[in-house]
Coordinates of C-alpha atoms in Angstrom, one line a residue:
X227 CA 102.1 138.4 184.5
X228 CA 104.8 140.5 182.3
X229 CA 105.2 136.7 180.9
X230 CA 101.7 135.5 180.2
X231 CA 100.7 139.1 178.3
X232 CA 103.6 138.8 176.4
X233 CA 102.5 135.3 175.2
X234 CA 99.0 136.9 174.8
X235 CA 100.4 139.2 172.2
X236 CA 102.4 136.7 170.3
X237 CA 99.3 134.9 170.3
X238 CA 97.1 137.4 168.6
X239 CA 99.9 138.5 166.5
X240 CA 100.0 135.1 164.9
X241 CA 96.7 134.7 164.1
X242 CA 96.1 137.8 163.1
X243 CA 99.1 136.9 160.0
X244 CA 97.8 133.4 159.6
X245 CA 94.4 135.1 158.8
X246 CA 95.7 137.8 156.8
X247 CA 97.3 135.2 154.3
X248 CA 94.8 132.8 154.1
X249 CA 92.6 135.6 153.0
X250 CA 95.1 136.5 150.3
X251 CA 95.5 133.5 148.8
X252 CA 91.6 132.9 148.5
X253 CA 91.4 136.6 147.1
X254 CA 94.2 135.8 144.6
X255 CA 92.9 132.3 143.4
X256 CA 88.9 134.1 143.4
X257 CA 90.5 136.5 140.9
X258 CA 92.2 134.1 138.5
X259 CA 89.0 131.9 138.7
X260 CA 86.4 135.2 137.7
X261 CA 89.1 136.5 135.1
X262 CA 89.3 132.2 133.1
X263 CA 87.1 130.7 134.9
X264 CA 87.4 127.4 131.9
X265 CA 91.5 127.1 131.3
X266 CA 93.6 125.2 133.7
X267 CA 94.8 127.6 135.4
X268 CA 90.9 128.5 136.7
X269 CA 89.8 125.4 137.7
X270 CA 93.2 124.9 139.9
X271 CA 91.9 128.1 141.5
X272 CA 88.5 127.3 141.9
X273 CA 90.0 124.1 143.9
X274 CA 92.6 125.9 145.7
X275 CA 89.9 128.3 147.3
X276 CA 88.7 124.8 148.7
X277 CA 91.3 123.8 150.1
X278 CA 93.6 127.2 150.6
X279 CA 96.4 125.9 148.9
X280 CA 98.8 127.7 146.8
X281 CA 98.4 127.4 143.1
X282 CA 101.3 125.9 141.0
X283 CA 101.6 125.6 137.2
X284 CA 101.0 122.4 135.5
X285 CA 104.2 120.1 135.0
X286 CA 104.8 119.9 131.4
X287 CA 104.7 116.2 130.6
X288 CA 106.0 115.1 126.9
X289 CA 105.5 112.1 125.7
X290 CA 106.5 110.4 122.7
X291 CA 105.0 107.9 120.7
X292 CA 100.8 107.1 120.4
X293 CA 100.3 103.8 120.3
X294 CA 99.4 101.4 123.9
X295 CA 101.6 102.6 125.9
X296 CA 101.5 106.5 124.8
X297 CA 97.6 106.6 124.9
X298 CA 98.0 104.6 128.5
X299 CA 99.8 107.8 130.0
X300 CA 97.2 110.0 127.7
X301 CA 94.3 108.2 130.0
X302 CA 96.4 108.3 133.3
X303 CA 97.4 111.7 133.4
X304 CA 94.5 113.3 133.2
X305 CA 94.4 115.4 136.2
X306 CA 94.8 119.3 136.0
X307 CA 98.4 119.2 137.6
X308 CA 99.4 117.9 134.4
X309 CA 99.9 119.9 130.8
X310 CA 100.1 116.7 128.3
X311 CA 101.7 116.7 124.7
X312 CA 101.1 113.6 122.9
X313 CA 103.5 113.4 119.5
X314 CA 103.5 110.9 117.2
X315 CA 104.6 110.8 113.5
X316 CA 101.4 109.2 111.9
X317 CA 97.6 110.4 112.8
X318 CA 95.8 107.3 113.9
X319 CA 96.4 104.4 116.1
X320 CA 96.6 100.9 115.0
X321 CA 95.6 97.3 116.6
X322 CA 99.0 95.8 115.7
X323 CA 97.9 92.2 116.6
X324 CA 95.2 91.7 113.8
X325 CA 96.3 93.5 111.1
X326 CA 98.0 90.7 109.1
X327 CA 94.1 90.2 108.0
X328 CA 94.7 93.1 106.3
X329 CA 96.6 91.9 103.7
X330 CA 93.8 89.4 102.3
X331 CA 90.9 92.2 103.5
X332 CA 92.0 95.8 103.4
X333 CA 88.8 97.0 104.5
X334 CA 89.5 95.2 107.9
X335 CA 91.9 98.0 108.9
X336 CA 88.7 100.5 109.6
X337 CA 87.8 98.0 112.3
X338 CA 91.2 98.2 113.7
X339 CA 92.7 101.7 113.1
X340 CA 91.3 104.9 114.9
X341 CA 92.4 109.1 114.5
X342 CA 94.3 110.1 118.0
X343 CA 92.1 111.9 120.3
X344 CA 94.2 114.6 122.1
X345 CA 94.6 114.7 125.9
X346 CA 91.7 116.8 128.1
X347 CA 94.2 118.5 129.5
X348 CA 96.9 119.0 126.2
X349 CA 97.0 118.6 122.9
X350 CA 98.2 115.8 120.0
X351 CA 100.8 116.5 117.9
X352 CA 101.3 115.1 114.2
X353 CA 105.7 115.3 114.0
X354 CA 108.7 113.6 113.9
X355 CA 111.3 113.6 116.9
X356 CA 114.3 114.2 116.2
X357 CA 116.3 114.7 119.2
X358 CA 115.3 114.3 122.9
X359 CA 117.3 116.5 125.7
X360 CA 117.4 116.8 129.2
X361 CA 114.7 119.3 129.4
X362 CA 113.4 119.5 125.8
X363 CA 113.0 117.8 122.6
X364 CA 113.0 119.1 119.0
X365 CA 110.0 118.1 116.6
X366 CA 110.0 118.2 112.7
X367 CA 106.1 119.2 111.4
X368 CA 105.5 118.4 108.2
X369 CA 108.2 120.3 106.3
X370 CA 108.1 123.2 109.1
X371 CA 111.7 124.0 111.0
X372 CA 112.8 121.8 114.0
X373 CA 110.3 123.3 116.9
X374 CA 112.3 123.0 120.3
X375 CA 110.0 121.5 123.0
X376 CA 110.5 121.9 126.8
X377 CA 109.4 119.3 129.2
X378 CA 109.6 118.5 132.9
X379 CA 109.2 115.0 132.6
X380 CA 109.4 113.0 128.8
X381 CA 108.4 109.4 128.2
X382 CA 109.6 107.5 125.5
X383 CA 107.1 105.4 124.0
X384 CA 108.0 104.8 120.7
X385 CA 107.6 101.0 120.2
X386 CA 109.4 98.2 118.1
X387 CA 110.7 98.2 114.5
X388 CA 108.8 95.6 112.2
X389 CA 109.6 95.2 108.4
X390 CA 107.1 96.9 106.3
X391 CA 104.0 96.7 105.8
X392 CA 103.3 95.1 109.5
X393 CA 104.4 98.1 111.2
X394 CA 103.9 101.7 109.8
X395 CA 106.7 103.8 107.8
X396 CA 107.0 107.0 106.9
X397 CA 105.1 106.9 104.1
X398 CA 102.1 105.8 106.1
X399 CA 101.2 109.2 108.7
X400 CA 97.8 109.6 107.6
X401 CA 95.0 106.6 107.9
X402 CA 94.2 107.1 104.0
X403 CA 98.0 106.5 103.2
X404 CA 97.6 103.6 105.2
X405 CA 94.6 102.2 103.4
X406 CA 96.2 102.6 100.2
X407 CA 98.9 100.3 101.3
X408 CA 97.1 97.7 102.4
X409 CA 95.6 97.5 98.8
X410 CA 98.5 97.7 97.5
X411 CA 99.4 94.5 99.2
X412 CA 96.2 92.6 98.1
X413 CA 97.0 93.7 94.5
X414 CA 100.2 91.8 94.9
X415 CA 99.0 88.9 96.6
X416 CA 96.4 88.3 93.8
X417 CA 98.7 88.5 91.2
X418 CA 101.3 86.1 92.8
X419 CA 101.0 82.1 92.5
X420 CA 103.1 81.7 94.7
X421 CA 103.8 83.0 98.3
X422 CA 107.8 82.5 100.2
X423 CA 107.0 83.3 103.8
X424 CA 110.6 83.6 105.4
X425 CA 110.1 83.1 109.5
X426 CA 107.9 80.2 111.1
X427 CA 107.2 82.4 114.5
X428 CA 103.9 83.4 115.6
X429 CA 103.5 86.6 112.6
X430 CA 104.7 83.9 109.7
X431 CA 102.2 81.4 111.1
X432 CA 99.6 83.4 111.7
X433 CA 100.4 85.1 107.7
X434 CA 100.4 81.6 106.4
X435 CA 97.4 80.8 107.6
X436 CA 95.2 84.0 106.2
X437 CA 96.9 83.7 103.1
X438 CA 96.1 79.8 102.7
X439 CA 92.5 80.2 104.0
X440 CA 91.7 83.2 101.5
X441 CA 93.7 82.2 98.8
X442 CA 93.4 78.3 98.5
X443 CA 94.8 78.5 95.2
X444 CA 98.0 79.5 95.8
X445 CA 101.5 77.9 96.6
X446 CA 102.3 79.1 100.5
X447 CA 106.1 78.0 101.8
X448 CA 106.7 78.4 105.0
X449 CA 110.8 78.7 105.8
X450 CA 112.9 78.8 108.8
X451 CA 115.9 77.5 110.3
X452 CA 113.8 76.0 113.6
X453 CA 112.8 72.3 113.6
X454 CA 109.4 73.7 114.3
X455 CA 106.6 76.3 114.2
X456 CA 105.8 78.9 116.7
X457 CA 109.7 77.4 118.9
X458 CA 108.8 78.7 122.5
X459 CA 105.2 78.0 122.3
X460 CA 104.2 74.6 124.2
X461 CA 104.4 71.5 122.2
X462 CA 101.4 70.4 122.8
X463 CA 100.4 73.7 120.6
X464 CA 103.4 73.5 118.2
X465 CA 102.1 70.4 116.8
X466 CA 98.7 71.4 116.3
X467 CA 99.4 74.5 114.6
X468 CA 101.8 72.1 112.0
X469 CA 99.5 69.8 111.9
X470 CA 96.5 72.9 110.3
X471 CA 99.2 74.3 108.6
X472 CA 99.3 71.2 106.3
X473 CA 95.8 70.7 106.3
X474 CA 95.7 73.8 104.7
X475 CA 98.5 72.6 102.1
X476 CA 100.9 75.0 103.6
X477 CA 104.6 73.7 102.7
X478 CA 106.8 74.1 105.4
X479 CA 110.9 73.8 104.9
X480 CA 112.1 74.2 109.0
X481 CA 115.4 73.1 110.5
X482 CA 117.1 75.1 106.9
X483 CA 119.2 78.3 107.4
X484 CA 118.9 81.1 104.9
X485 CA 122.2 82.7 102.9
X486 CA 120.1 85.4 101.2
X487 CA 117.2 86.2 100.0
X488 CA 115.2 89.0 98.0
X489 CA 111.6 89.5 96.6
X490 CA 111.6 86.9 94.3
X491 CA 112.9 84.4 96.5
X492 CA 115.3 82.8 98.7
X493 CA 118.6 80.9 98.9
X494 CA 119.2 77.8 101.6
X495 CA 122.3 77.3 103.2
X496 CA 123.1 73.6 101.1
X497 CA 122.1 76.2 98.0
X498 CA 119.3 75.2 97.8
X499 CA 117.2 78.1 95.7
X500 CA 113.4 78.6 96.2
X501 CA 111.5 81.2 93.6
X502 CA 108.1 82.8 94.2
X503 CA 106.3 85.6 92.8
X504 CA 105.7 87.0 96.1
X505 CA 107.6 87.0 99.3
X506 CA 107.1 88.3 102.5
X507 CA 109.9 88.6 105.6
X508 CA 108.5 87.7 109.4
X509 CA 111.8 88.2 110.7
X510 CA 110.8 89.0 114.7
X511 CA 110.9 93.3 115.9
X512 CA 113.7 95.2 116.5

């Protein structure tokens, strides 16, 4: 009997403190709710009086770099658990597979550049990184100090190298720096006769080809030290894209390595010496 009471009042006991801090907690997440009821913070509460769970700060999730892979995470973490900083060194992002149009029609980059949205639950950050820690990274803004910031998780998604103007440089962070660039590059290509196109991969082909379509008048050379156009690529493919290419009137020197070469040119490895008024590197990412 002494037994069974006993168990009673262990019983009740429990209860009784199971109750008491369920009530608590819904009490304490009611209050954050009523006092922000629209930050992050709020709408965890308003959830956690759902389902009675205790309320823990957003992780802190940095991620470097705005371009697929950056915006990906943007989209995927969403979610109020997260606090998202997206940082990137220019303002807009860019459809890196068609912009080589944009050398014969500037104007095309409106159809493939956009400004950076922020994240719903974050912000977007126009900066340079210049170190990355274990916890934290420090950011240059505009000419501001270095501005130290902490993280609980950071993803590096900075991308490839490319020679200019195919891939952004510094001197490109806002989309009306990087519409003056690309006229810059049709005021050079209608000035120049003659065009030196140094790589036969799939950028130099695909450069040859908008430059020899828009510009029939010119003088397009096509080198590289491949036997072939677009190596890699089936062969059934190789040899149709040679066979346009001189359609077009492309030249093509393949199978020739280079020993230098500058803007106004390029030297083969027999020394062999090929001038142009206009030449443009597709020498692969780094």
């Amino acid at each position: 009997h002494k037994a069974a009471s006993r168990t009673m009042q262990d019983l009740i006991v429990g209860s009784t403190v199971a109750v008491v801090w369920a009530m608590l907690t819904v009490a304490d997440a009611a209050m954050i709710y009523v006092m922000d009821p629209v930050s992050s913070l709020g709408r965890q509460a308003w959830k956690a009086i759902r389902r009675r769970k205790v309320i823990e700060p957003p992780k802190k999730v940095l991620v470097l770099g705005s371009s697929f892979a950056g915006l990906t995470i943007r989209n995927e973490l969403h979610g109020d658990e997260f606090d998202v900083t997206l940082v990137d060194r220019k303002d807009y992002f860019e459809y890196t597979p068609g912009i080589l149009r944009c050398v014969v029609q500037p104007n095309k980059a409106e159809e493939l550049c956009a400004k950076i949205q922020p994240p719903r639950n974050g912000r977007f950050v126009k900066g340079e990184v210049w170190s990355v820690g274990t916890n934290s990274a420090q950011i240059r803004i505009g000419d501001s100090e270095l501005q130290d910031m902490p993280f609980d998780y950071c993803v590096i998604a900075i991308g490839s190298e490319y020679r200019a103007p195919w891939k952004t440089g510094p001197g490109a962070a806002s989309l009306e720096e990087r519409a003056a660039s690309w006229e810059g590059e049709r005021a050079r290509l209608e000035q120049a006769k003659s065009v030196i196109i140094i790589g036969a991969g799939l950028v130099g082909v695909e450069l040859a080809g908008e430059v020899a379509a828009a510009c029939p008048g010119k003088v397009v050379t096509l080198v590289d030290r491949a036997a072939g156009v677009c190596e890699g690529m089936p062969a059934k493919a190789r040899n149709h894209v040679q066979q346009w290419l001189k359609r077009m009137g492309v030249r093509m020197v393949l199978g020739r390595s280079l020993r230098s070469f500058d803007d106004k040119g390029c030297e083969l490895d027999d020394g062999t010496s090929l001038q142009a008024d206009l030449v443009f590197p597709c020498l692969g990412v780094k």
